[in-house]
Tab-separated table of C-alpha atoms in Angstrom:
chain	number	residue	atom	x	y	z
R	1	MET	CA	77.199	-19.468	3.818
R	2	GLU	CA	78.413	-19.856	0.296
R	3	LEU	CA	76.255	-18.562	-2.585
R	4	VAL	CA	76.015	-19.575	-6.118
R	5	ASN	CA	74.558	-17.901	-9.156
R	6	SER	CA	71.074	-19.335	-10.117
R	7	GLN	CA	71.219	-18.350	-13.749
R	8	GLU	CA	67.935	-16.531	-13.168
R	9	GLY	CA	68.972	-12.952	-13.838
R	10	GLY	CA	71.707	-12.777	-11.202
R	11	ILE	CA	69.544	-14.246	-8.483
R	12	PHE	CA	71.473	-15.948	-5.787
R	13	ILE	CA	70.493	-18.995	-3.740
R	14	ARG	CA	72.183	-20.840	-0.816
R	15	LYS	CA	74.273	-23.624	-1.615
R	16	ASN	CA	72.736	-25.990	1.016
R	17	LEU	CA	69.168	-25.203	0.074
R	18	LYS	CA	67.407	-28.426	-0.910
R	19	THR	CA	67.265	-28.798	-4.617
R	20	PHE	CA	65.577	-31.214	-7.026
R	21	THR	CA	66.812	-32.673	-10.255
R	22	THR	CA	64.451	-32.484	-13.260
R	23	GLY	CA	63.518	-36.138	-12.779
R	24	GLU	CA	62.840	-35.714	-9.075
R	25	PHE	CA	60.822	-32.479	-9.465
R	26	ALA	CA	58.749	-34.197	-12.390
R	27	LYS	CA	58.176	-37.325	-10.218
R	28	ARG	CA	56.683	-35.147	-7.356
R	29	PHE	CA	53.905	-34.095	-9.740
R	30	GLY	CA	53.450	-37.135	-11.734
R	31	VAL	CA	54.485	-35.343	-14.930
R	32	LYS	CA	57.317	-36.173	-17.602
R	33	LYS	CA	60.444	-34.381	-17.634
R	34	ASP	CA	59.641	-33.305	-21.077
R	35	THR	CA	56.796	-31.197	-19.669
R	36	LEU	CA	59.362	-29.220	-17.630
R	37	PHE	CA	61.742	-28.920	-20.526
R	38	TYR	CA	58.788	-27.438	-22.651
R	39	TYR	CA	57.825	-25.002	-19.966
R	40	ASP	CA	61.394	-23.945	-19.664
R	41	LYS	CA	61.533	-23.503	-23.375
R	42	ILE	CA	58.482	-21.258	-23.648
R	43	GLY	CA	59.485	-19.289	-20.616
R	44	LEU	CA	56.425	-20.323	-18.641
R	45	PHE	CA	58.427	-22.155	-15.734
R	46	LYS	CA	62.181	-22.102	-15.537
R	47	PRO	CA	64.488	-24.135	-13.129
R	48	ALA	CA	66.006	-22.240	-10.321
R	49	GLY	CA	69.315	-22.792	-11.868
R	50	VAL	CA	71.745	-24.942	-13.742
R	51	ASN	CA	74.614	-26.779	-11.984
R	52	ASP	CA	78.160	-26.768	-13.025
R	53	ASN	CA	77.641	-30.090	-14.839
R	54	GLY	CA	74.992	-28.410	-16.911
R	55	TYR	CA	71.923	-30.110	-15.224
R	56	ARG	CA	68.824	-28.010	-14.253
R	57	TYR	CA	67.629	-27.985	-10.754
R	58	TYR	CA	64.546	-26.828	-8.890
R	59	THR	CA	63.941	-25.694	-5.285
R	60	ILE	CA	61.162	-26.054	-2.589
R	61	PRO	CA	59.650	-22.494	-3.139
R	62	GLN	CA	58.998	-23.558	-6.783
R	63	LEU	CA	56.768	-26.480	-5.671
R	64	ASP	CA	53.838	-24.104	-4.914
R	65	ILE	CA	54.300	-22.231	-8.160
R	66	PHE	CA	54.209	-25.445	-10.168
R	67	TRP	CA	51.413	-26.832	-8.269
R	68	ILE	CA	49.208	-23.695	-9.202
R	69	ILE	CA	50.276	-24.047	-12.920
R	70	GLN	CA	49.376	-27.793	-13.018
R	71	SER	CA	46.108	-27.267	-11.298
R	72	LEU	CA	45.052	-24.500	-13.800
R	73	ARG	CA	46.249	-26.455	-16.701
R	74	GLU	CA	44.105	-29.297	-15.686
R	75	LEU	CA	41.142	-26.907	-16.081
R	76	ASN	CA	42.404	-26.010	-19.612
R	77	PHE	CA	43.527	-22.610	-18.346
R	78	PRO	CA	45.178	-20.618	-21.325
R	79	LEU	CA	48.966	-20.622	-21.327
R	80	LYS	CA	48.817	-17.018	-22.307
R	81	SER	CA	46.989	-16.017	-19.099
R	82	LEU	CA	49.364	-18.146	-17.029
R	83	GLU	CA	52.350	-16.385	-18.748
R	84	TYR	CA	50.858	-12.992	-18.002
R	85	TYR	CA	50.344	-13.884	-14.400
R	86	LEU	CA	53.849	-15.394	-13.801
R	87	GLU	CA	55.933	-12.749	-15.601
R	88	SER	CA	54.964	-10.345	-12.784
R	89	PRO	CA	53.032	-11.955	-9.929
R	90	SER	CA	51.022	-9.756	-7.388
R	91	PRO	CA	48.465	-10.354	-4.773
R	92	ASN	CA	45.706	-8.709	-6.860
R	93	LYS	CA	46.622	-10.748	-10.022
R	94	LEU	CA	46.508	-13.760	-7.866
R	95	ILE	CA	43.101	-12.999	-6.504
R	96	ASP	CA	41.776	-12.308	-10.059
R	97	LEU	CA	43.274	-15.560	-11.346
R	98	SER	CA	41.607	-17.521	-8.457
R	99	LYS	CA	38.326	-15.840	-8.783
R	100	ASN	CA	38.135	-16.556	-12.588
R	101	GLN	CA	38.715	-20.036	-12.031
R	102	LEU	CA	36.266	-20.740	-9.265
R	103	ASN	CA	33.286	-21.096	-11.683
R	104	LYS	CA	35.043	-23.720	-13.829
R	105	VAL	CA	36.188	-25.571	-10.527
R	106	ASP	CA	32.235	-25.624	-9.508
R	107	GLU	CA	31.372	-27.007	-12.970
R	108	GLU	CA	33.905	-29.772	-12.725
R	109	ILE	CA	32.813	-30.669	-9.263
R	110	GLU	CA	29.160	-30.803	-10.536
R	111	LYS	CA	30.191	-33.001	-13.383
R	112	LEU	CA	31.957	-35.406	-10.972
R	113	ILE	CA	29.129	-35.614	-8.712
R	114	GLN	CA	26.877	-36.626	-11.582
R	115	ILE	CA	29.517	-39.158	-12.784
R	116	ARG	CA	29.931	-40.479	-9.260
R	117	HIS	CA	26.126	-40.981	-8.884
R	118	LEU	CA	25.881	-42.702	-12.193
R	119	LEU	CA	28.614	-45.200	-11.328
R	120	ASN	CA	26.936	-45.897	-7.870
R	121	THR	CA	23.581	-46.428	-9.745
R	122	ILE	CA	25.225	-48.889	-12.199
R	123	ILE	CA	26.663	-50.828	-9.327
R	124	THR	CA	23.448	-50.833	-7.301
R	125	LYS	CA	21.169	-51.817	-10.156
R	126	SER	CA	23.442	-54.355	-11.645
R	127	GLU	CA	24.200	-56.068	-8.345
R	128	GLU	CA	20.378	-56.203	-7.700
R	129	ALA	CA	19.730	-57.797	-11.139
R	130	LEU	CA	22.358	-60.468	-10.645
R	131	ASN	CA	20.906	-61.416	-7.378
R	132	ALA	CA	17.339	-61.103	-8.147
R	133	PRO	CA	14.837	-63.956	-7.952
R	134	LEU	CA	13.551	-64.127	-11.543
R	135	ASN	CA	9.840	-64.728	-12.212
R	136	GLU	CA	8.996	-64.698	-8.555
R	137	ILE	CA	6.817	-62.279	-6.504
R	138	VAL	CA	8.589	-60.516	-3.716
R	139	LEU	CA	6.418	-58.386	-1.311
R	140	GLU	CA	8.300	-55.476	-0.007
R	141	LYS	CA	7.460	-52.249	2.017
R	142	LEU	CA	9.171	-49.496	0.171
R	143	GLU	CA	9.646	-45.854	1.410
R	144	GLU	CA	8.388	-42.957	-0.937
R	145	GLU	CA	10.636	-41.893	-3.682
R	146	PHE	CA	10.863	-38.610	-5.718
R	147	ILE	CA	10.417	-39.101	-9.501
R	148	LEU	CA	10.545	-37.032	-12.613
R	149	GLU	CA	7.937	-38.033	-15.054
R	150	SER	CA	7.491	-37.372	-18.651
R	151	ASP	CA	4.176	-36.105	-20.150
R	152	LYS	CA	1.133	-38.496	-19.938
R	153	ASP	CA	-0.451	-40.573	-22.472
R	154	LEU	CA	1.823	-40.165	-25.205
R	155	LEU	CA	3.288	-43.442	-25.878
R	156	GLU	CA	0.682	-45.576	-27.599
R	157	SER	CA	1.322	-49.372	-28.329
R	158	ASP	CA	1.675	-48.446	-32.074
R	159	ILE	CA	4.013	-45.434	-31.662
R	160	SER	CA	6.906	-45.581	-34.289
R	161	THR	CA	10.504	-46.026	-33.306
R	162	GLU	CA	11.361	-42.597	-34.436
R	163	GLU	CA	8.544	-41.083	-32.414
R	164	TRP	CA	9.568	-43.260	-29.299
R	165	SER	CA	13.254	-42.011	-29.661
R	166	ASP	CA	12.301	-38.356	-30.013
R	167	HIS	CA	10.081	-38.601	-26.818
R	168	TYR	CA	12.912	-40.353	-24.989
R	169	ASP	CA	15.423	-37.721	-26.013
R	170	GLU	CA	12.995	-34.866	-24.888
R	171	PHE	CA	12.636	-36.536	-21.606
R	172	LEU	CA	16.326	-37.106	-21.268
R	173	LYS	CA	16.874	-33.316	-21.791
R	174	LYS	CA	14.284	-32.679	-19.104
R	175	THR	CA	16.278	-34.762	-16.500
R	176	ASP	CA	19.262	-32.502	-17.249
R	177	LEU	CA	21.511	-35.467	-17.464
R	178	LYS	CA	24.402	-35.416	-19.999
R	179	GLY	CA	24.944	-39.137	-20.224
R	180	PRO	CA	23.485	-42.527	-19.701
R	181	ALA	CA	20.308	-42.526	-17.551
R	182	TYR	CA	18.223	-45.336	-15.946
R	183	ILE	CA	15.106	-44.152	-17.377
R	184	GLY	CA	12.057	-46.356	-16.585
R	185	SER	CA	8.478	-46.760	-17.918
R	186	ILE	CA	5.137	-46.496	-16.163
R	187	ILE	CA	2.216	-48.702	-17.052
R	188	ALA	CA	-1.117	-46.964	-15.944
R	189	LYS	CA	-3.147	-48.743	-13.292
R	190	ASN	CA	-6.314	-48.787	-15.474
R	191	ASP	CA	-4.351	-50.426	-18.223
R	192	LEU	CA	-3.047	-53.105	-15.698
R	193	ILE	CA	-6.557	-53.769	-14.654
R	194	SER	CA	-8.063	-53.825	-18.152
R	195	GLY	CA	-5.160	-56.128	-19.388
R	196	ARG	CA	-3.627	-53.632	-21.709
R	197	PHE	CA	0.125	-54.268	-21.046
R	198	ASP	CA	1.571	-53.099	-24.489
R	199	LYS	CA	1.048	-49.312	-23.689
R	200	ILE	CA	3.612	-47.212	-21.868
R	201	ASP	CA	1.756	-44.347	-20.130
R	202	ARG	CA	4.798	-42.379	-19.404
R	203	LEU	CA	8.553	-42.387	-18.471
R	204	PHE	CA	10.273	-41.763	-15.263
R	205	PHE	CA	13.475	-41.089	-13.622
R	206	ASN	CA	14.508	-41.257	-9.843
R	207	THR	CA	15.551	-37.925	-8.602
R	208	ALA	CA	16.588	-36.268	-5.249
R	209	ASN	CA	14.385	-33.174	-6.057
R	210	PRO	CA	11.551	-32.950	-3.535
R	211	SER	CA	9.496	-30.666	-5.941
R	212	THR	CA	8.809	-33.540	-8.289
R	213	THR	CA	6.131	-36.204	-8.266
R	214	ILE	CA	6.316	-38.757	-5.282
R	215	LYS	CA	6.065	-42.564	-5.833
R	216	GLU	CA	4.106	-43.392	-2.863
R	217	SER	CA	5.527	-45.596	0.048
R	218	GLY	CA	3.582	-48.798	0.890
R	219	LEU	CA	3.519	-52.543	0.125
R	220	TYR	CA	4.756	-53.440	-3.272
R	221	ALA	CA	4.700	-56.675	-5.332
R	222	ILE	CA	8.070	-56.845	-7.148
R	223	THR	CA	9.127	-59.212	-9.927
R	224	TYR	CA	12.123	-59.678	-12.140
R	225	TYR	CA	11.707	-60.485	-15.795
R	226	LYS	CA	14.756	-61.691	-17.894
R	227	GLY	CA	14.363	-61.304	-21.723
R	228	CYS	CA	13.701	-58.692	-24.525
R	229	TYR	CA	11.554	-55.789	-23.976
R	230	GLU	CA	9.192	-56.867	-26.831
R	231	LEU	CA	7.973	-59.771	-24.709
R	232	ILE	CA	7.430	-57.813	-21.450
R	233	PRO	CA	3.609	-57.432	-22.262
R	234	ASP	CA	3.317	-61.172	-22.297
R	235	PHE	CA	5.134	-61.580	-19.036
R	236	TYR	CA	2.592	-58.923	-17.243
R	237	LYS	CA	-0.384	-61.321	-17.697
R	238	GLU	CA	1.464	-64.046	-15.688
R	239	PHE	CA	2.487	-61.468	-13.084
R	240	ILE	CA	-0.886	-60.001	-12.586
R	241	ASP	CA	-2.427	-63.404	-12.266
R	242	LYS	CA	0.030	-64.414	-9.607
R	243	VAL	CA	-0.795	-61.172	-7.760
R	244	LYS	CA	-4.434	-61.948	-7.737
R	245	LYS	CA	-3.892	-65.482	-6.757
R	246	GLN	CA	-2.121	-64.250	-3.602
R	247	GLY	CA	-5.175	-62.313	-2.615
R	248	LEU	CA	-3.521	-58.855	-3.496
R	249	THR	CA	-5.257	-55.895	-4.960
R	250	ILE	CA	-3.488	-53.478	-7.377
R	251	CYS	CA	-3.675	-49.872	-6.233
R	252	SER	CA	-1.025	-48.116	-8.333
R	253	ASP	CA	0.662	-47.863	-11.674
R	254	ALA	CA	3.424	-50.388	-12.474
R	255	TYR	CA	7.024	-49.211	-12.514
R	256	GLU	CA	9.481	-50.876	-14.894
R	257	GLU	CA	13.179	-50.324	-14.228
R	258	TYR	CA	15.760	-51.754	-16.808
R	259	LEU	CA	18.472	-53.102	-14.464
R	260	ILE	CA	20.425	-54.850	-17.053
R	261	ASN	CA	20.379	-53.248	-20.532
R	262	VAL	CA	22.631	-52.335	-23.513
R	263	LEU	CA	25.302	-50.977	-21.051
R	264	ALA	CA	25.949	-54.386	-19.778
R	265	THR	CA	25.088	-56.835	-22.580
R	266	GLN	CA	24.522	-56.842	-26.485
R	267	ASP	CA	22.088	-59.835	-26.144
R	268	SER	CA	18.596	-58.542	-25.387
R	269	ILE	CA	17.614	-62.061	-24.074
R	270	ASP	CA	19.814	-61.227	-21.027
R	271	PHE	CA	18.097	-57.912	-20.246
R	272	ILE	CA	16.710	-57.824	-16.825
R	273	THR	CA	13.687	-55.672	-15.950
R	274	LYS	CA	12.220	-54.918	-12.550
R	275	ILE	CA	8.499	-54.353	-12.352
R	276	SER	CA	6.940	-52.981	-9.007
R	277	VAL	CA	3.372	-52.264	-8.290
R	278	LYS	CA	1.747	-50.982	-5.115
R	279	VAL	CA	-0.751	-53.598	-3.721
R	280	THR	CA	-2.942	-54.162	-0.660
R	281	LYS	CA	-3.845	-57.444	0.933
């Protein structure tokens, strides 16, 4: 079988070994040809050889090598470290290289899991809001939920905007979330009964952590309010009156969930808030 010089330090390859043009090789990985030219220029990844017509070509054994390079580059792996490995590959070097990257991969996976959860939450809550029966009371049996709560009795009705922002930010840090969060508010049962609807007792966030507070299972009266947050206290009076007229007794705090908020609209009159409170007949 005829052999040709590969232009790689006298290495020879078989003439009938499958080869790829620069364009074909780049297409396999979804990169631009300029990326291959650049890697060749800096000595990171060179073509298998150059044809008589002067065009670079690549071979099948190089697919795995380039896949490793691209995977590590997506994790912002330093070019210098890649060059050190590729100039004299060895099993031990490959093991060390892989071990060093496992932590980064795990971190990226955790970030993607959080992003996936957030996107699913956005879809679920937005679709619920768009199909919600506004200003009506729906009775529904709910399963218990795990929720993370903020400290109690800190959010008085006359709290300043700055104090509110600080408290919200502190709680956001407590949830360990790095981006938007569907943090809700809790109105204490005693305040509901006494008619004080303008005081938020504490904040909460749904979680999968069983070591946190449990929102009890049971029969809940649920309603959906459309409008700005400032008018929610006025809406509560109507809601509580309807609950009582149906012969229901309030037996828990009220939970406010902000299904449509600034993420979806710039006009606060289009905000949709879900209010649920446990009741007995």
